[in-house]
Short mmCIF file of C-alpha atoms in Angstrom, two decimals:
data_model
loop_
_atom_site.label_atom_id
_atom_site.label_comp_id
_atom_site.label_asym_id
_atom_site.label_seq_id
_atom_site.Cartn_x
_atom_site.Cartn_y
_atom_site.Cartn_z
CA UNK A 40 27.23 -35.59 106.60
CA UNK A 41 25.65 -34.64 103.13
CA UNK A 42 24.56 -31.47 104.16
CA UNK A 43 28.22 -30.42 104.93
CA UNK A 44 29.67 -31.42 102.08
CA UNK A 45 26.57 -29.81 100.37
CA UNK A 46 27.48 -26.43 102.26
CA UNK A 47 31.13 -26.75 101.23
CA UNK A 48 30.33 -26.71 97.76
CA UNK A 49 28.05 -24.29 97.99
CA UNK A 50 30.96 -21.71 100.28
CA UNK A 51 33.10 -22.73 96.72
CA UNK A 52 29.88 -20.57 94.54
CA UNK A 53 30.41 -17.73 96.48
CA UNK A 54 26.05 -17.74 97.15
CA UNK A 55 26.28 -16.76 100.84
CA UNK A 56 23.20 -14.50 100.83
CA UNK A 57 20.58 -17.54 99.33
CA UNK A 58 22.25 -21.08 100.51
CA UNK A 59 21.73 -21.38 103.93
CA UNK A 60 17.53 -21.04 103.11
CA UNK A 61 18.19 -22.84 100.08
CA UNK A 62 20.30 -26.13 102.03
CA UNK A 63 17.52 -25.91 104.54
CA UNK A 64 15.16 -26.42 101.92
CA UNK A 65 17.14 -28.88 99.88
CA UNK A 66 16.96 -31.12 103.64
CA UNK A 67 13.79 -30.83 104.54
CA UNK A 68 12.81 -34.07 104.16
CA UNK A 69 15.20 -35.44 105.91
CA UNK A 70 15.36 -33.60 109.15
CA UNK A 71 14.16 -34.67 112.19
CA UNK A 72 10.99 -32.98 112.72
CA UNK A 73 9.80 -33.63 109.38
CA UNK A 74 10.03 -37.59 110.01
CA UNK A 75 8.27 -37.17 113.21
CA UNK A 76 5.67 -35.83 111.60
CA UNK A 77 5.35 -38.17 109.25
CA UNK A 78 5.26 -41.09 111.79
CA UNK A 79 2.59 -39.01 113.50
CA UNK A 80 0.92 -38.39 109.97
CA UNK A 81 1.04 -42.39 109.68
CA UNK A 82 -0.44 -43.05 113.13
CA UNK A 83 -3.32 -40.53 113.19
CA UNK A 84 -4.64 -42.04 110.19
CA UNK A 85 -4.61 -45.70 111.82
CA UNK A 86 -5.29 -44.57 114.78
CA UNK A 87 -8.46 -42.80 114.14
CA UNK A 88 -10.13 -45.51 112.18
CA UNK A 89 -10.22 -47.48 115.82
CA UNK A 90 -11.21 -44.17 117.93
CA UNK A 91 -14.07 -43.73 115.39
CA UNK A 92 -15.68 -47.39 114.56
CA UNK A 93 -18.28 -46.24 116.89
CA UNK A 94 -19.14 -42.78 116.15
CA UNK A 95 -22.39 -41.82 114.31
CA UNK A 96 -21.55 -40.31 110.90
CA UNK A 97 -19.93 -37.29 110.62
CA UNK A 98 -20.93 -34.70 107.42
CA UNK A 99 -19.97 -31.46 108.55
CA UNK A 100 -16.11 -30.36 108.60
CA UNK A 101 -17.00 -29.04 111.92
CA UNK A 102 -18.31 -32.08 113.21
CA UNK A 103 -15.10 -34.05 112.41
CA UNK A 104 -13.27 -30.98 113.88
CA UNK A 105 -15.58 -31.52 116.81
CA UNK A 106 -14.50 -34.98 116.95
CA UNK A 107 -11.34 -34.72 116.88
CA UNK A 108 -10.88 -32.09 120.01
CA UNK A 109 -13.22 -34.19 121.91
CA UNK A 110 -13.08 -38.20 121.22
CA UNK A 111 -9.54 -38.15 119.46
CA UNK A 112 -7.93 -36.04 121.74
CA UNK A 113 -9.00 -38.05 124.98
CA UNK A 114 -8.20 -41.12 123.41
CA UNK A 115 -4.81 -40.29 122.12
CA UNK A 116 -3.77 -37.16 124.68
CA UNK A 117 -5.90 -38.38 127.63
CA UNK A 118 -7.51 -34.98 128.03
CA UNK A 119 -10.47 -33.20 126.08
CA UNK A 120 -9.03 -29.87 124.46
CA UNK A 121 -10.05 -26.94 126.57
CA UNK A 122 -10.92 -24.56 123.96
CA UNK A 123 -11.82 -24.57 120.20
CA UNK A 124 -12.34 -21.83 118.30
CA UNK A 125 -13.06 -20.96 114.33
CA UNK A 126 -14.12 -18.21 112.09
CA UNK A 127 -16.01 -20.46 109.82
CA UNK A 128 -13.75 -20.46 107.11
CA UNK A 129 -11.37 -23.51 107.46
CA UNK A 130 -9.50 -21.96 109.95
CA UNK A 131 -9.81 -23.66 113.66
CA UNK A 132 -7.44 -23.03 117.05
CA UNK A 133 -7.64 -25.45 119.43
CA UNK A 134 -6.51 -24.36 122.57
CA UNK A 135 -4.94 -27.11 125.08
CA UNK A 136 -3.58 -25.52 128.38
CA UNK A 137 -2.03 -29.07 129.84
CA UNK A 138 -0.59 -30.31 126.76
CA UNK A 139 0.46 -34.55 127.29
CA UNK A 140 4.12 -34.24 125.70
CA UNK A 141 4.83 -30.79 127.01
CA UNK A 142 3.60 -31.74 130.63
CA UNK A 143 7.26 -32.84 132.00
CA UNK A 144 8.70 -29.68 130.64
CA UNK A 145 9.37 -27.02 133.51
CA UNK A 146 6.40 -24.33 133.37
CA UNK A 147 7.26 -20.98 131.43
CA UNK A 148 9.43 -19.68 128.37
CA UNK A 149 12.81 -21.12 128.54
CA UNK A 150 12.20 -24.32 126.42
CA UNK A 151 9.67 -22.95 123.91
CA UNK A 152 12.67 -23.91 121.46
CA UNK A 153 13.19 -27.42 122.87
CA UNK A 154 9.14 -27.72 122.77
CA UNK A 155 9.36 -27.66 118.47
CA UNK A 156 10.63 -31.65 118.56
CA UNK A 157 7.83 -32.72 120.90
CA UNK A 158 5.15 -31.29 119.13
CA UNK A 159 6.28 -32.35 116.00
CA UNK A 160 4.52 -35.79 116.28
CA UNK A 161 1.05 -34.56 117.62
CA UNK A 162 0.43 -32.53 115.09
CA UNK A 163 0.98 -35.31 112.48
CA UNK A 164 -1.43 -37.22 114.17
CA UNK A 165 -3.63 -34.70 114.30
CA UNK A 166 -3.11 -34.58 110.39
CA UNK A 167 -3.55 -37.95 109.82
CA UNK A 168 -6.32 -38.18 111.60
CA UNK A 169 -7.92 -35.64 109.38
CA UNK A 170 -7.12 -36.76 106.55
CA UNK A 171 -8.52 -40.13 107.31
CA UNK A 172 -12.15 -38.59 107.65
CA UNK A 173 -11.35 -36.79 104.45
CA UNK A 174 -10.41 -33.15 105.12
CA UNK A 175 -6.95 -32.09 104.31
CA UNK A 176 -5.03 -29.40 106.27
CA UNK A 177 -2.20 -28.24 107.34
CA UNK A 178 -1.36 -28.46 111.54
CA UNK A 179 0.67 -26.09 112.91
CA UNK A 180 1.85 -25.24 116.78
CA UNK A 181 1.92 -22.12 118.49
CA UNK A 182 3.67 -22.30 122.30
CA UNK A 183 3.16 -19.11 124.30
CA UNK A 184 3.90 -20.49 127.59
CA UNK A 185 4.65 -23.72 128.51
CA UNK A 186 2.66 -26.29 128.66
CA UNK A 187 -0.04 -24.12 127.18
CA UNK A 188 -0.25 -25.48 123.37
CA UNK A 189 -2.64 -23.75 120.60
CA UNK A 190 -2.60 -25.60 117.28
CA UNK A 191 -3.96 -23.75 114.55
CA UNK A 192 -5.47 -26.13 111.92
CA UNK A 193 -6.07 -24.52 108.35
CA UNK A 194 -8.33 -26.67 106.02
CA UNK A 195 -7.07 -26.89 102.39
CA UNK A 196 -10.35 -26.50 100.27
CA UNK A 197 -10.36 -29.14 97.46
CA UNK B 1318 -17.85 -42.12 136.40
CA UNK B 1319 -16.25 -41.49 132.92
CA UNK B 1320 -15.06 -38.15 133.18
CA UNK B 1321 -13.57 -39.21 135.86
CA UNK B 1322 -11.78 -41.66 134.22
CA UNK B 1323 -10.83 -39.82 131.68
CA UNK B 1324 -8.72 -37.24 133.97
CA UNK B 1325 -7.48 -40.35 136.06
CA UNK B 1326 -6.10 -40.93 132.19
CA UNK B 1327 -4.46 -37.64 132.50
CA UNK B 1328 -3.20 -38.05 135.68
CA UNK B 1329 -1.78 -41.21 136.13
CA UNK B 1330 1.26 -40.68 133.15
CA UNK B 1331 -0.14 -43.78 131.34
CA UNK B 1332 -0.88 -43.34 127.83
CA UNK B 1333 -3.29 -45.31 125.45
CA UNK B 1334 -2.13 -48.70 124.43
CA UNK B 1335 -3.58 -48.29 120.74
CA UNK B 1336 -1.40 -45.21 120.38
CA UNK B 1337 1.70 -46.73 122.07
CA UNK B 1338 2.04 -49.70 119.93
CA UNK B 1339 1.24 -48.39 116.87
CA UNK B 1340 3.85 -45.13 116.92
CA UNK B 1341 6.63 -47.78 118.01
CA UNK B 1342 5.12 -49.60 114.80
CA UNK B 1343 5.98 -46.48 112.62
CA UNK B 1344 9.58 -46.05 114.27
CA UNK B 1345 10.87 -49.43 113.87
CA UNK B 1346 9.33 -48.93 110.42
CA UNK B 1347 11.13 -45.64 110.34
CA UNK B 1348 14.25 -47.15 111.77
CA UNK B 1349 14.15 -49.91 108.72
CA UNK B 1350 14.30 -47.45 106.17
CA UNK B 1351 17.35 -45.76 108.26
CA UNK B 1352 19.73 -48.79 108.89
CA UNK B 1353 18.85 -51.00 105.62
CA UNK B 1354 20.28 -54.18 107.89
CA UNK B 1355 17.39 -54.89 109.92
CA UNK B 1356 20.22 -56.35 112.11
CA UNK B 1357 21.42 -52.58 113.01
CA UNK B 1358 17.57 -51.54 113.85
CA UNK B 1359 17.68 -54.68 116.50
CA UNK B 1360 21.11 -53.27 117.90
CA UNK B 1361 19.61 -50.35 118.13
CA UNK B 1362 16.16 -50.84 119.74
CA UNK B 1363 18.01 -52.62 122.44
CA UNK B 1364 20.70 -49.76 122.96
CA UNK B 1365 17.12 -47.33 123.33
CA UNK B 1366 15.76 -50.18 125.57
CA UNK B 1367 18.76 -49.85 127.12
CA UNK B 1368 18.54 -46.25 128.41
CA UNK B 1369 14.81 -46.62 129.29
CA UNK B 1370 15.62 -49.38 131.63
CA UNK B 1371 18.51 -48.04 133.33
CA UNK B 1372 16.38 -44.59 134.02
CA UNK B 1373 12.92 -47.13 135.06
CA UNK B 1374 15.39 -48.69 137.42
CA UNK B 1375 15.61 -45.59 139.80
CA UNK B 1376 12.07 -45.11 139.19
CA UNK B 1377 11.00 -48.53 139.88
CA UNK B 1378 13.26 -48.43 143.45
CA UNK B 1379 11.38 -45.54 144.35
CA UNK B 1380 7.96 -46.84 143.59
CA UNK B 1381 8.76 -50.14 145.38
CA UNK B 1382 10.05 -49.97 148.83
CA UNK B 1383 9.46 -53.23 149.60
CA UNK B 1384 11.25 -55.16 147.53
CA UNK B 1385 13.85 -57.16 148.78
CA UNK B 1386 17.94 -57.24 147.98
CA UNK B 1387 17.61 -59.77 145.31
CA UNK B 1388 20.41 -62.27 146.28
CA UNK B 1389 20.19 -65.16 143.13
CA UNK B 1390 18.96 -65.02 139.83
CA UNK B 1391 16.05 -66.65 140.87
CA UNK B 1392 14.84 -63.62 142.94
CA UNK B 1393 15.95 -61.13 140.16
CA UNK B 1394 13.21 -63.08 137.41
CA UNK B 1395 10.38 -62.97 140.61
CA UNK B 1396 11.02 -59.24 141.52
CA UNK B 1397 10.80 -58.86 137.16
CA UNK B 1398 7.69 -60.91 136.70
CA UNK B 1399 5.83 -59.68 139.43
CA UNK B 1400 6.79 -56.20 140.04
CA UNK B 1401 8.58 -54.86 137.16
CA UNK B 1402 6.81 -56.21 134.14
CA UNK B 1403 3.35 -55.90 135.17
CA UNK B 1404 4.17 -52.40 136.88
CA UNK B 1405 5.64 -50.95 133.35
CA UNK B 1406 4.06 -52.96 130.66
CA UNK B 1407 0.37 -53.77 132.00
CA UNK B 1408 0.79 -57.40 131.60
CA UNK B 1409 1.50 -60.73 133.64
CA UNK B 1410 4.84 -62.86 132.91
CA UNK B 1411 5.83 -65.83 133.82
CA UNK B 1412 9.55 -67.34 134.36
CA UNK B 1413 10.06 -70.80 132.86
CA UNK B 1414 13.27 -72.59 130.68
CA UNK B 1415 15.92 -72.47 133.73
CA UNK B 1416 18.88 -74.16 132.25
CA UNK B 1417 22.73 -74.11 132.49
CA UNK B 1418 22.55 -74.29 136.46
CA UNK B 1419 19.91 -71.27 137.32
CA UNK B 1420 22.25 -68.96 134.80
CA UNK B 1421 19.55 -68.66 132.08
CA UNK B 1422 16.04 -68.44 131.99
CA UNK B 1423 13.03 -67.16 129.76
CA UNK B 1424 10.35 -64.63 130.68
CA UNK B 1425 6.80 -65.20 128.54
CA UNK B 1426 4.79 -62.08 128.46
CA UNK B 1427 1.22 -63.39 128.10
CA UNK B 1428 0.74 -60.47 125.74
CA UNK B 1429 2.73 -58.33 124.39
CA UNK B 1430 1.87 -54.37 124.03
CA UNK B 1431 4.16 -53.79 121.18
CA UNK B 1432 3.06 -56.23 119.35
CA UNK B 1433 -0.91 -56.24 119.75
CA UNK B 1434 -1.87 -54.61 116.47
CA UNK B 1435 1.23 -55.54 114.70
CA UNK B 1436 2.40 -58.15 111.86
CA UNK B 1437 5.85 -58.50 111.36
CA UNK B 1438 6.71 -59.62 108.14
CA UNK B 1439 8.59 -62.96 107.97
CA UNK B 1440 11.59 -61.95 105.91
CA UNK B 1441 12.55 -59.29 108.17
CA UNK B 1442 12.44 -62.02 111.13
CA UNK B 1443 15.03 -64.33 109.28
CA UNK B 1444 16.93 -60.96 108.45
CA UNK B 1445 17.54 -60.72 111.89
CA UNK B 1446 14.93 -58.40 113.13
CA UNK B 1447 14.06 -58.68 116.72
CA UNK B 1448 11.08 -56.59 117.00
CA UNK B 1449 10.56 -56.30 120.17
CA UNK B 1450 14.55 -56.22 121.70
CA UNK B 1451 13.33 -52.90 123.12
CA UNK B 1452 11.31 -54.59 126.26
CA UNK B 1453 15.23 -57.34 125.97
CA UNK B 1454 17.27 -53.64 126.18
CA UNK B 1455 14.91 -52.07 128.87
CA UNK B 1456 15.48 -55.36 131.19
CA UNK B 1457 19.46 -55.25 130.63
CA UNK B 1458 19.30 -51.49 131.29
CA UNK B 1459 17.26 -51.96 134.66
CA UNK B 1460 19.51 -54.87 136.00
CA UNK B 1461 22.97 -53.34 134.69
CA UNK B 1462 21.44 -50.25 136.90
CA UNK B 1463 20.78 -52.71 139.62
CA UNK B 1464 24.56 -54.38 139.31
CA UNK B 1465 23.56 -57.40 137.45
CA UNK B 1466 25.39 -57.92 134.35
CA UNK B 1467 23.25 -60.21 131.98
CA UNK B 1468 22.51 -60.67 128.55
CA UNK B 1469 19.05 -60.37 127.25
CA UNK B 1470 17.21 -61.04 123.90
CA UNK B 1471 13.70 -61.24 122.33
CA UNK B 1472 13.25 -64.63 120.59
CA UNK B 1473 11.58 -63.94 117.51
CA UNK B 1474 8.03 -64.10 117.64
CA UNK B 1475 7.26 -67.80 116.77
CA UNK B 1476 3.57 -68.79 116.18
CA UNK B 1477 2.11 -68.40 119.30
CA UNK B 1478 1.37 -64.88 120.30
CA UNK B 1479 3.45 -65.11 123.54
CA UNK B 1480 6.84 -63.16 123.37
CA UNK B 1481 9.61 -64.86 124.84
CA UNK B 1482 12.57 -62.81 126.00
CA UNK B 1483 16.04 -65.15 127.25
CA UNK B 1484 18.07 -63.70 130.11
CA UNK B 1485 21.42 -65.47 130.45
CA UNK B 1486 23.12 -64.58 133.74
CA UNK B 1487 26.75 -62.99 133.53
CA UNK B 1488 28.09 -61.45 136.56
CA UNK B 1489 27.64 -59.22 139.27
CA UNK B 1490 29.26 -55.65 138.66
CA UNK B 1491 31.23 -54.45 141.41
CA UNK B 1492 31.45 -50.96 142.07
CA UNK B 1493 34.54 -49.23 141.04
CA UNK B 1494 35.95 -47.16 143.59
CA UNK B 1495 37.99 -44.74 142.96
CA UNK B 1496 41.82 -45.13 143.81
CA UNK B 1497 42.60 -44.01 147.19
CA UNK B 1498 39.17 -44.37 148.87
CA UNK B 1499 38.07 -47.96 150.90
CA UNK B 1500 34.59 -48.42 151.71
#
């Protein structure tokens, strides 16, 4: 309802050419994706503090990487990742072809658009879980074909 | 043996428990923020419960074959204890509290999934949050699907850990034909 009224007033200033990126902006935090990641952001970090009471010590960035696509992910998604790939500098894909909340989706291209909601909430727990072992990044989804899923995870250097 | 597991994981649809309870955590935490009643957030986790059940109802019909035409209420809370409950939530119930001639009664879910790594706060309880009405909703849903009208409700959580969720009774739903057309 706000963001209507908000895009009245802003028809009344005559700024066609910069509202529309400017409202979406102005909403970000409040649209949906954007809580689900933060839910997701809030569970990873619980989450991984159980998954990893066990685990020997991890130093490297790539071993927590390494932990994540193989302990965290079978915990959490119920599958290991299938591929993982980086060019050693803070920049990893990890490739999962049977993705758990894209599996009911009909295979293909048609609901690559539909797909943006239900990866919204992996990919803050994959944040959280990061940034509960201490690295910070930023988690982002690529869909080529469903339920194929690549999320490219770019470390933010401190 | 545990790769194996791990794919029947995959496979079978279920998802960790850990993970389960503790993203429902962070949406009824969500939802608090939302509604500022905590009132509203129980209305609402039951209308969500609510469409879960009436979809696990079909599902639960086609996993079961066997289960008889329930006929009293007293069928309805065995076919829910021992089929539906365990079947969706991974844990035993029992029926107990009849009252008010076989109308009402009380399911006790020895544990309680949502609720395993949780703490509700005290204050929201007496504000009139249910916590776990979802599991209430999902029951109404499944028997409303089913053509039993009844009214269901999570007590809040008193000390003990076991959830108690009342079912009153109301009425059977007939089918509404349309005019013009006997059976």
């Amino acid at each position: 309802a706000a963001k209507s009224e908000f895009h009245e007033v802003f028809n009344g200033l005559n700024l066609e050419h910069i509202e529309d990126g400017l409202i979406q902006k102005a909403f970000l935090h409040t649209n949906a994706e954007t809580k689900l990641e933060t839910i997701g952001f809030r569970v990873g970090r619980s989450l991984v503090e159980k998954v990893a009471r066990d685990s020997p010590k991890l130093v490297t960035e790539l071993e927590i990487v390494k932990f994540i696509c193989k302990e965290f992910w079978v915990s959490v998604f119920g599958k290991q990742v299938d591929n993982l790939r980086t060019n050693h500098q803070g920049v990893y894909v990890v490739q999962d072809s049977r993705f758990t909340t894209l599996r009911t989706f009909p295979e293909g291209t048609q609901f690559i658009k539909d797909s943006a909601y239900f990866l919204a909430l992996p990919c803050g727990l994959i944040r959280g879980a990061l940034s509960a072992l201490n690295i910070r990044a930023i988690v982002t989804p690529t869909v080529e074909s469903l339920p194929a899923t690549k999320f490219h995870i770019q470390i933010q250097q401190k | 043996m545990s790769s194996k597991t791990k794919q029947n994981l995959a496979d079978s649809k279920k998802m960790s428990a850990e993970l389960f309870c503790l993203t429902y955590g962070a949406m009824v935490t969500e939802m608090l923020k939302d509604y500022e009643d905590p009132k509203d957030v129980t209305i609402q986790l039951d209308k969500m419960g609510f469409n879960m059940g009436s979809r696990l109802a079909d599902d639960f019909l086609a996993k079961n074959a066997n289960v008889p035409r329930c006929v009293d209420t007293r069928q309805i809370a065995d076919v829910l204890c021992r089929n539906a409950i365990p079947c969706y939530l991974g844990v035993n119930a029992t029926v107990t509290n009849w009252s008010n001639g076989d109308r009402d009664f009380s399911i006790i879910l020895e544990s309680n999934p949502l609720t395993e790594l949780v703490q509700v706060p005290p204050h929201l309880i007496s504000a009139g949050l249910s916590y776990s009405q979802l599991i209430a909703g999902a029951i109404r849903g499944a028997l409303e699907a089913v053509h039993f009208k009844v009214f269901a409700s999570a007590v809040p959580e008193s000390s003990n850990s076991n959830t108690e969720i009342r079912i009153r009774f109301d009425q059977v739903l007939k089918d509404s034909i349309p005019a013009g057309e006997d059976d």
